Every structure is written in structure tokens, then in C-alpha cells.
Amino acid sequence: MKIVVAGTGYVGLVTGTCFAETGVTVTCVDIDKEKIKLLQEGKTPLYEPGLEPMMKRNIEKGRLSFTTDLEKSLEGSEAIFIAVGTPPGEDGSADLQHVLKVASEIGKNIKSYVVVVIKSTVPVGTSEKVRKIIREELEKRGVDIPFDMASNPEFLKEGSAVEDFLRPERIVIGTENERAAEIMSRLYKPFVLNNHPIYYMDIPSAELTKYAANAMLATRISFINEIANLCELLGADINQVRKGIGSDSRIGNKFLYPGPGYGGSCFPKDVKALIRTAAEKGYEMKVIAAVEKANEYQKNVLFFKIRNHFNNNLKGRTIGIWGLSFKPHTDDIRESPSIYLIEKLLQEGAIVKAYDPAAMEETKKVLGNRVKYASDQYEAVIKADALVLVTEWPEFRLPDLKKMAETMRGKVIFDGRNIYDPLEVRKAGFTYYSIGRK
Ligand SMILES: NC(=O)c1ccc[n+]([C@@H]2O[C@H](COP(=O)([O-])OP(=O)(O)OC[C@H]3O[C@@H](n4cnc5c(N)ncnc54)[C@H](O)[C@@H]3O)[C@@H](O)[C@H]2O)c1
């Protein structure tokens, strides 16, 4: 079986590599020539645990290749997965230009039947737009080549993307006929040997499922953040409250961790796009709009604590930052709360010394020489007035507090993820702030 994946970002590259791992011949296409060159050399342009060795293995076996030539890659392929970016447009709606560009390329180049699978997160109705564009291109060519549309939203998590793709909790496929469903079910069969379900549904429902899932997860985060903020005002402890509610099986304990607000390449943009989709239909998403508003506030919570501690004067203060990526195990800094915080600290005249196990290069592209980059976590806090833990990478979990107390100028830790024991940190001589705890 032969397929094409358009877009070699976090989703496309993982999708292509994991399909190749099951024996499918996969051609990954991207318009970014430098990225394709790197991939052809067997190197991943992004950090994702387990991806590079699997990629190399499949390149060597001849099942995985990379190109900028969509036309050639389509020859003999039964499906093309569109996995290009859908960033937020100016009004918050998903910017579909990359998806629609691929659609027109497909229309210009297909020579035989293919299923066009949209894996990018796209608003309801996008499959219809893509179908229309392909039809128009085929008409221009004066040919009548059959094709079908399918929607196959992706639920992988950056940082565990390979594992999530290989062992998905569920697969959602929106299709319109047997032929497309048969191809999709053949492709996904190796991934559901663990009996996890494939849900077949209509295309609009599949498209909406992805937004509904992310909106629900974002809601949980904003909810627990709000309760954490209230804990601080009432003298309660969010960790205890979290356990108290999470043990209720209707609520569950997952995804209920307070922090500096959600970020990343998906939640912020998908929440915005969902609100926008509803608005276009004249409907106001009241809960989701509140989730977004709460998150905008939450992104400032660490900053407020830091500024208060230093009596509203951060000028010349050196702040060590641990963690730049929006979550551990990724180098993705899109909408990262850490980058947001750093910008605010810089605006107030603070000096920032930052360290992240994987996201330093990505950060340099955005912040350049406006911050100092440390070669390890301890260097980031030498002579620092404060440490702020923003991203909970495992290596930050058990820090050498004694060593830090000796090298830091100020003895204060702001723990944005509640990973430290307040008593232990205070015993080591630090003032300690966290989120929603006494
Ligand atoms: N990153 C995630 O965790 C995640 C999870 C689930 C779903 N998604 C969704 O998947 C989609 C892709 O996300 P991502 O994070 O992989 O994006 P990304 O920005 O990492 O990668 C997108 C890639 O598409 C390429 N591209 C753009 N136009 C192209 C074209 N015309 N032809 C071929 N390639 C083209 C870009 O060069 C880039 O390499 C988005 O819709 C996103 O919402 C992302």
C-alpha cells in the first residue's frame, strides 16, 4: 500500500513514520526545502522522543521517503493525508490557506482514484471546501478522476506523539462511502490490534470532535486554575482539593493540574477557532469563551507573584527560568506560557537567564539575544535573584537546593507547576511560591 503525507511537522512526520513502520510505503511532502533536505539525511527537524530512530529505520528499509514533489509522490498512492498547519487567522478563525493550497495541488496532479484525508485540525465544512477546489481543478484539466474525502483528526500529544500514534485510545474517521472507509480501515488495522476502537462517523461530526476534545481539555485546565486561585484567597490547598474531586469517577484525576495557563500549538488556537465557528453561525460559546478569558488571566499569575515579591520593581533583577517549551518532552514553544512570562519580565527591565533541555534553539529564533541562555539548569540560577520553574521537565524535579542556595543571590523559588514540596524548599532557606497552595 502506498500513501502520501503532506506536511512534515509534528503531526505529518509522526503520521508518515508510524504508517511506514507498519509496512506502508509513505512519501512525505513539504514545501520547506531545508526541512526536506534534513529529513532525507535521516535527521528530524523537531524534538519528539523515539521518532528519529524509527524514521531512520524506515528510510533504510525503503518505506519512507521525503520530497517537495507532490505530483510524483501521488502516483499510485491510495490516500493522501493533509497534515499541514492551520494557524489562527487575525479574527481567531483557522487559517486554511495551507490546506487549500494542498487541495489545489491535488486537483492539478492526481491521475487515479485517491482518498483525500484531512488530518489537520480544521473547522466543520473544510472537507467540502477541499472537495470543491479539487473538482474545480479537475474540471480545468478536463478530466473526471474519482476521489473521496475523509476526515481523520489527530489526537497525539507532543512529547509522546509516537507512542500515542502507535497505540491510540481511539481513532476517529469521518467518511462518506464504503470505498474510502475500506482504505482507512486497512491503513489503521495495525493500530487497533489492542482492541481500541475506530469510530466511523459523518465528516462534520469528525471535524467537530477534534475541537470538542481540545475545548474540553482546555476547560479542565481553566477550571482547576480558577479553583487554585480561589484556594489562595481562602487558605485551602489545591493539591488536596484536586485529590478530593479527582477520586470521583465522574470527574477523574487526569488533566486537573493547575499551572501558568495552557499553551502550545493547539489549545489556544483551537479554542479561538471554535468560538469563531460558532459566531459565524450566530451562536455564542459561553463556556468556551470563559475558558479562554480565564486562561488569558492565568498566563499572568506567575508574573504577578514575581512582581509583588520584588515590590513592583524588577529593573535589573536577574530571573532564572527553568523550562521554555509549552510542556515537557517537546521543543515546541508556540504559545508557551514561559515565553509569555519572559516577555513580561523583559518589559519590566528584568534580566532573564533561561534553560530548557530541548527548546533552546527554538527560543533563540524568537527571543534572540534579549535573554541569556544557560548551558544547564544550575548555570541559569547563578547569581539569580529568583528561580521560576515554568515547564516541569523531569530533570527539574529533584534539584540540588543546597547548591542553589550557595550560588543564587536571592533565595526565592516560584514553582509554576507545584512540583516541589513547600516544606523542603523552605527548609533549604528559600521563600517559596506555588499555585493554589498555602
Ligand atoms: N502539534 C500537535 O500536537 C497537533 C496535534 C493534533 C493535531 N494537530 C493539528 O495538525 C496540523 C499540523 O500541526 P503541526 O503541529 O504538525 O504543524 P507544523 O507547523 O509543525 O507543520 C506543518 C508543516 O506543513 C508544511 N506545509 C505548509 N504548507 C504546505 C504545503 N502546501 N504542502 C506541503 N507542506 C506544507 C510546513 O512547511 C510545515 O512543515 C494542525 O492543523 C494542528 O492543529 C497538531
XYZ file of C-alpha atoms and ligand atoms in Angstrom:
482
model
C 0.000 0.000 0.000
C 1.276 3.444 -0.877
C 0.274 6.784 0.664
C 1.347 10.426 0.717
C 1.515 12.715 3.743
C 1.565 16.448 3.018
C 3.265 18.452 5.784
C 6.181 17.160 7.846
C 5.534 18.947 11.145
C 4.784 17.292 14.486
C 1.715 15.569 13.084
C 2.712 14.808 9.488
C 6.139 13.438 10.297
C 4.857 11.203 13.071
C 1.932 10.029 10.924
C 4.155 9.214 7.948
C 6.788 7.460 10.045
C 4.295 5.382 12.018
C 2.440 4.246 8.882
C 5.790 3.283 7.320
C 6.550 1.269 10.469
C 3.548 -0.961 9.655
C 4.831 -1.713 6.158
C 3.089 1.004 4.159
C 5.193 2.876 1.586
C 4.997 6.529 2.602
C 6.137 9.641 0.796
C 6.207 12.738 2.971
C 5.924 16.020 1.111
C 6.709 19.501 2.354
C 7.249 22.882 0.713
C 10.122 23.646 3.091
C 13.181 22.588 1.082
C 15.598 22.805 4.017
C 13.371 20.592 6.135
C 13.124 18.016 3.356
C 16.918 18.009 2.919
C 17.400 17.390 6.626
C 14.789 14.626 6.612
C 16.398 12.965 3.590
C 19.598 12.785 5.659
C 17.627 10.947 8.359
C 17.548 13.885 10.767
C 14.360 15.161 12.429
C 13.892 18.935 12.403
C 11.883 18.678 15.623
C 12.313 17.046 19.020
C 9.993 14.115 19.563
C 11.082 11.124 21.689
C 11.567 7.910 19.694
C 10.894 9.492 16.314
C 14.353 9.743 14.768
C 15.412 6.086 15.130
C 12.078 4.898 13.753
C 12.370 7.345 10.877
C 15.913 6.207 10.034
C 14.932 2.540 10.168
C 12.083 3.074 7.718
C 14.172 5.205 5.367
C 16.750 2.380 5.266
C 14.030 -0.184 4.523
C 12.910 1.982 1.609
C 9.418 2.514 3.027
C 9.791 6.188 3.966
C 10.966 8.991 1.713
C 10.835 12.766 1.620
C 10.295 15.118 -1.268
C 8.979 18.521 -2.324
C 7.448 16.936 -5.445
C 3.774 16.266 -4.704
C 2.923 15.310 -8.294
C 5.364 12.418 -8.422
C 4.539 11.205 -4.934
C 0.841 10.916 -5.810
C 1.491 8.291 -8.496
C -0.062 5.007 -7.381
C -0.988 6.317 -3.914
C -4.325 5.238 -2.451
C -4.560 8.055 0.089
C -3.117 11.481 0.709
C -3.117 12.807 4.261
C -3.198 16.577 4.606
C -1.264 17.397 7.794
C -0.212 20.989 7.189
C -0.563 23.788 9.738
C -3.836 25.607 10.439
C -2.643 28.597 12.483
C -5.065 31.176 13.844
C -6.034 33.942 11.436
C -6.419 37.534 12.581
C -10.033 37.065 13.674
C -9.237 33.814 15.539
C -10.634 31.528 12.835
C -8.397 28.766 11.496
C -6.261 29.965 8.602
C -6.871 27.356 5.919
C -4.531 28.681 3.246
C -2.074 25.771 3.523
C -4.842 23.157 3.465
C -6.498 24.759 0.435
C -3.154 25.076 -1.356
C -2.580 21.337 -0.962
C -6.143 20.753 -2.213
C -5.476 22.665 -5.404
C -2.177 20.800 -5.909
C -4.045 17.511 -5.535
C -6.611 18.600 -8.128
C -3.857 19.610 -10.511
C -1.902 16.391 -10.165
C -3.954 13.256 -9.404
C -4.084 10.679 -12.158
C -6.119 7.951 -10.459
C -8.514 7.421 -7.545
C -7.323 8.654 -4.157
C -8.852 9.278 -0.722
C -8.089 12.798 0.429
C -7.777 12.604 4.210
C -7.734 15.776 6.273
C -5.664 15.185 9.389
C -5.048 18.852 10.163
C -7.455 20.340 12.694
C -9.993 22.144 10.528
C -13.419 23.730 11.068
C -16.567 21.915 10.042
C -17.109 22.414 6.341
C -13.443 22.348 5.338
C -13.717 18.927 3.676
C -16.427 20.389 1.456
C -14.184 23.335 0.558
C -11.336 20.988 -0.278
C -13.618 18.788 -2.389
C -14.823 21.837 -4.325
C -11.297 23.045 -5.053
C -10.181 19.620 -6.258
C -13.264 19.348 -8.509
C -12.607 22.788 -9.979
C -9.009 21.865 -10.766
C -10.100 18.598 -12.362
C -12.647 20.498 -14.474
C -9.939 22.896 -15.603
C -7.899 19.884 -16.692
C -10.982 18.479 -18.441
C -10.658 15.160 -16.629
C -13.022 13.212 -14.388
C -10.884 11.360 -11.883
C -12.797 9.944 -8.912
C -11.733 10.802 -5.373
C -13.296 10.742 -1.917
C -12.938 12.916 1.133
C -12.260 11.663 4.664
C -11.717 13.425 7.962
C -9.256 11.843 10.356
C -8.451 14.253 13.195
C -5.296 13.549 15.146
C -5.207 13.229 18.931
C -1.480 12.643 19.503
C 0.256 14.636 22.220
C 3.574 16.307 21.531
C 6.199 14.658 23.724
C 4.586 11.227 23.425
C 3.445 11.523 19.810
C 4.972 8.272 18.513
C 3.584 6.242 21.379
C 0.162 7.918 21.023
C 0.060 7.263 17.291
C 1.128 3.628 17.604
C -1.267 2.912 20.468
C -4.155 5.359 20.093
C -7.007 5.328 22.608
C -9.368 5.761 19.689
C -9.306 6.654 16.029
C -11.951 8.920 14.558
C -12.738 8.622 10.867
C -15.320 10.670 9.054
C -16.172 9.131 5.709
C -18.857 9.261 3.128
C -18.729 5.873 1.442
C -17.553 2.270 1.659
C -14.581 2.687 -0.628
C -12.948 5.408 1.493
C -13.862 3.590 4.719
C -12.254 0.373 3.433
C -8.945 2.100 2.642
C -8.914 3.858 6.012
C -9.735 0.681 7.887
C -6.941 -1.213 6.086
C -4.451 1.528 6.993
C -5.440 1.660 10.638
C -5.869 -2.060 11.267
C -2.342 -2.487 12.698
C -3.039 0.241 15.266
C -6.201 -1.266 16.724
C -4.947 -4.778 17.442
C -5.189 -3.717 21.115
C -8.964 -3.540 20.612
C -9.123 0.199 20.950
C -11.976 1.453 18.786
C -12.207 3.123 15.423
C -15.249 5.380 15.403
C -16.678 5.874 11.933
C -18.914 8.891 11.622
C -20.009 11.552 9.197
C -17.420 14.119 8.175
C -18.814 17.182 10.049
C -19.003 15.169 13.285
C -15.399 14.009 12.871
C -14.239 17.548 12.201
C -16.050 18.863 15.270
C -14.867 16.009 17.519
C -11.309 17.331 17.473
C -12.343 20.836 18.529
C -14.705 19.499 21.165
C -11.905 17.333 22.622
C -9.446 20.213 22.870
C -12.085 22.585 24.212
C -12.978 20.050 26.923
C -9.326 19.643 27.932
C -8.779 23.398 27.967
C -11.915 23.715 30.109
C -10.486 21.337 32.711
C -7.290 23.354 32.880
C -9.046 26.699 33.232
C -11.409 25.176 35.773
C -8.675 23.850 38.053
C -6.684 27.068 37.675
C -9.693 29.034 38.810
C -10.186 26.788 41.842
C -6.437 27.078 42.594
C -6.627 30.862 42.543
C -9.580 30.694 44.917
C -7.642 28.307 47.186
C -5.028 31.005 47.665
C -7.655 33.504 48.761
C -9.394 31.066 51.098
C -6.361 29.369 52.634
C -7.122 25.994 51.039
C -4.661 23.724 49.216
C -5.384 22.870 45.578
C -3.498 19.570 45.805
C -5.842 18.360 48.489
C -8.919 19.701 46.696
C -7.724 18.119 43.452
C -7.435 14.707 45.105
C -10.782 15.190 46.755
C -12.607 15.787 43.499
C -10.475 13.595 41.201
C -11.378 10.449 43.123
C -14.956 10.862 41.916
C -15.090 8.627 38.841
C -17.410 11.095 37.108
C -14.649 13.701 37.368
C -11.436 11.638 37.274
C -7.985 12.868 38.241
C -6.396 13.422 34.844
C -5.727 16.835 33.379
C -6.524 18.616 36.610
C -3.195 20.263 37.333
C -3.038 23.992 37.997
C -0.289 25.974 36.318
C 0.621 29.070 34.341
C -2.190 28.624 31.820
C -2.460 26.332 28.812
C -0.325 26.999 25.757
C 1.064 25.067 22.821
C 0.220 24.899 19.171
C -3.298 23.512 19.653
C -5.405 24.552 22.658
C -5.183 28.336 22.251
C -5.834 28.299 18.515
C -8.483 25.576 18.585
C -10.416 27.259 21.391
C -10.354 30.509 19.417
C -11.383 28.784 16.187
C -14.297 27.009 17.871
C -15.609 30.281 19.285
C -15.285 31.789 15.809
C -17.027 28.868 14.078
C -19.982 29.243 16.436
C -20.057 33.031 15.980
C -20.266 32.558 12.210
C -23.469 30.607 12.842
C -24.738 33.318 15.176
C -24.131 31.256 18.315
C -22.155 32.416 21.347
C -19.948 29.777 23.010
C -20.396 30.993 26.570
C -18.425 28.304 28.420
C -15.547 28.160 25.961
C -15.265 31.950 25.823
C -14.940 31.951 29.625
C -12.280 29.227 29.406
C -10.238 31.424 27.119
C -10.727 34.512 29.283
C -9.633 32.576 32.382
C -6.537 31.361 30.565
C -5.564 34.864 29.484
C -5.646 35.827 33.167
C -3.781 32.698 34.275
C -0.847 33.402 31.960
C -0.130 36.415 34.205
C -0.386 34.727 37.581
C 3.307 33.844 37.923
C 4.280 37.305 36.729
C 2.050 38.968 39.355
C 3.604 36.832 42.097
C 7.135 37.704 40.969
C 6.400 41.401 40.660
C 4.723 41.523 44.072
C 7.644 39.746 45.687
C 10.037 42.371 44.343
C 7.791 45.288 45.402
C 6.761 46.096 41.834
C 10.323 46.753 40.746
C 12.004 44.167 38.546
C 14.515 46.500 36.960
C 17.950 44.896 36.979
C 16.721 41.754 38.781
C 18.123 38.534 37.383
C 15.463 35.852 36.973
C 16.434 32.253 36.197
C 13.859 30.405 34.120
C 13.622 26.625 34.012
C 11.615 25.405 31.043
C 10.803 27.169 27.779
C 8.742 24.647 25.829
C 4.997 24.739 26.445
C 5.240 21.341 28.117
C 7.976 18.761 28.814
C 9.435 16.425 26.154
C 8.975 18.796 23.234
C 10.904 21.677 21.696
C 7.656 23.392 20.692
C 7.415 26.898 22.138
C 4.302 28.013 20.273
C 2.098 29.966 22.729
C 4.340 28.768 25.562
C 3.468 30.343 28.946
C 7.210 30.538 29.574
C 7.877 32.756 26.553
C 4.882 34.913 27.523
C 6.274 35.315 31.050
C 9.777 36.118 29.785
C 8.410 38.864 27.538
C 6.642 40.411 30.538
C 9.766 40.188 32.704
C 11.862 41.827 29.979
C 9.309 44.619 29.609
C 9.790 45.358 33.313
C 13.567 45.570 32.904
C 14.487 42.183 34.390
C 17.474 40.180 33.160
C 16.439 36.667 32.154
C 18.702 33.610 32.240
C 16.945 30.640 30.711
C 17.476 26.920 30.381
C 15.472 24.169 28.671
C 16.596 20.629 27.824
C 15.245 20.792 24.242
C 13.769 24.154 23.313
C 16.799 26.485 23.452
C 17.278 26.664 19.690
C 13.599 27.359 19.032
C 13.641 30.051 21.732
C 16.704 31.735 20.226
C 14.735 32.135 16.991
C 12.075 34.115 18.881
C 13.888 35.905 21.710
C 17.349 36.173 20.153
C 19.913 37.803 22.432
C 17.319 39.510 24.617
C 17.826 36.720 27.168
C 20.893 34.834 28.382
C 20.979 31.115 27.641
C 22.476 28.819 30.263
C 24.145 25.525 29.437
C 22.401 23.759 32.312
C 19.759 24.383 34.926
C 22.215 25.368 37.656
C 24.039 27.871 35.484
C 20.677 29.580 34.888
C 20.402 30.452 38.584
C 23.971 31.538 39.387
C 23.675 34.988 40.999
C 19.951 34.992 40.147
C 17.516 36.883 42.355
C 14.873 34.236 41.781
C 14.158 30.942 40.052
C 10.936 30.406 38.148
C 10.024 26.831 37.227
C 7.666 27.078 34.268
C 7.898 23.728 32.456
C 8.087 20.564 34.541
C 10.820 18.607 32.724
C 11.779 15.513 34.762
C 15.319 16.787 35.350
C 13.941 19.763 37.290
C 12.053 17.605 39.757
C 14.745 16.949 42.361
C 17.053 19.951 42.255
C 20.149 20.303 44.423
C 18.706 23.007 46.672
C 21.862 23.234 48.778
C 23.974 24.036 45.739
C 21.392 26.566 44.573
C 21.232 28.274 47.963
C 25.001 28.774 47.709
C 25.040 30.212 44.179
C 21.786 32.208 43.992
C 21.752 35.827 45.078
C 18.105 35.824 46.104
C 16.570 32.827 47.858
C 13.192 32.618 46.214
C 11.564 29.969 44.033
C 8.377 30.417 42.016
C 7.060 26.976 41.193
C 4.610 27.285 38.326
C 3.753 23.584 38.351
C 3.567 22.728 42.062
C 6.277 20.091 41.724
C 8.245 20.922 44.877
C 7.495 20.191 48.496
C 6.965 23.580 50.169
C 8.455 22.409 53.481
C 11.589 21.015 51.863
C 12.185 24.145 49.804
C 11.645 26.408 52.812
C 13.934 24.213 54.944
C 16.671 24.836 52.369
C 16.317 28.551 53.075
C 14.095 29.627 50.180
C 10.947 31.676 50.060
C 8.547 29.539 48.068
C 5.581 30.411 45.891
C 3.401 27.943 44.025
C -0.083 27.897 42.548
C -3.061 27.419 44.835
C -1.124 26.121 47.825
C -0.574 27.708 51.221
N 1.127 19.585 17.071
C 0.200 18.858 17.676
O 0.356 18.421 18.805
C -1.082 18.537 16.958
C -1.910 17.522 17.447
C -3.088 17.221 16.780
C -3.443 17.944 15.658
N -2.633 18.954 15.214
C -3.026 19.673 14.000
O -2.279 19.133 12.910
C -1.951 20.171 11.978
C -0.451 20.255 11.800
O 0.134 20.635 13.026
P 1.708 20.567 13.273
O 1.936 20.944 14.688
O 2.226 19.271 12.747
O 2.163 21.752 12.293
P 3.645 22.219 11.945
O 3.576 23.690 11.866
O 4.624 21.583 12.883
O 3.903 21.610 10.494
C 3.204 21.982 9.342
C 4.066 21.628 8.130
O 3.301 21.815 6.952
C 4.163 22.297 5.931
N 3.391 22.862 4.819
C 2.768 24.077 4.743
N 2.193 24.213 3.529
C 2.424 23.078 2.833
C 2.067 22.619 1.531
N 1.350 23.380 0.714
N 2.483 21.393 1.147
C 3.224 20.618 1.972
N 3.593 21.003 3.213
C 3.203 22.216 3.636
C 5.047 23.283 6.684
O 6.212 23.585 5.953
C 5.312 22.512 7.972
O 6.453 21.694 7.856
C -2.598 21.436 12.536
O -3.863 21.598 11.966
C -2.722 21.149 14.009
O -3.767 21.854 14.615
C -1.461 19.249 15.832
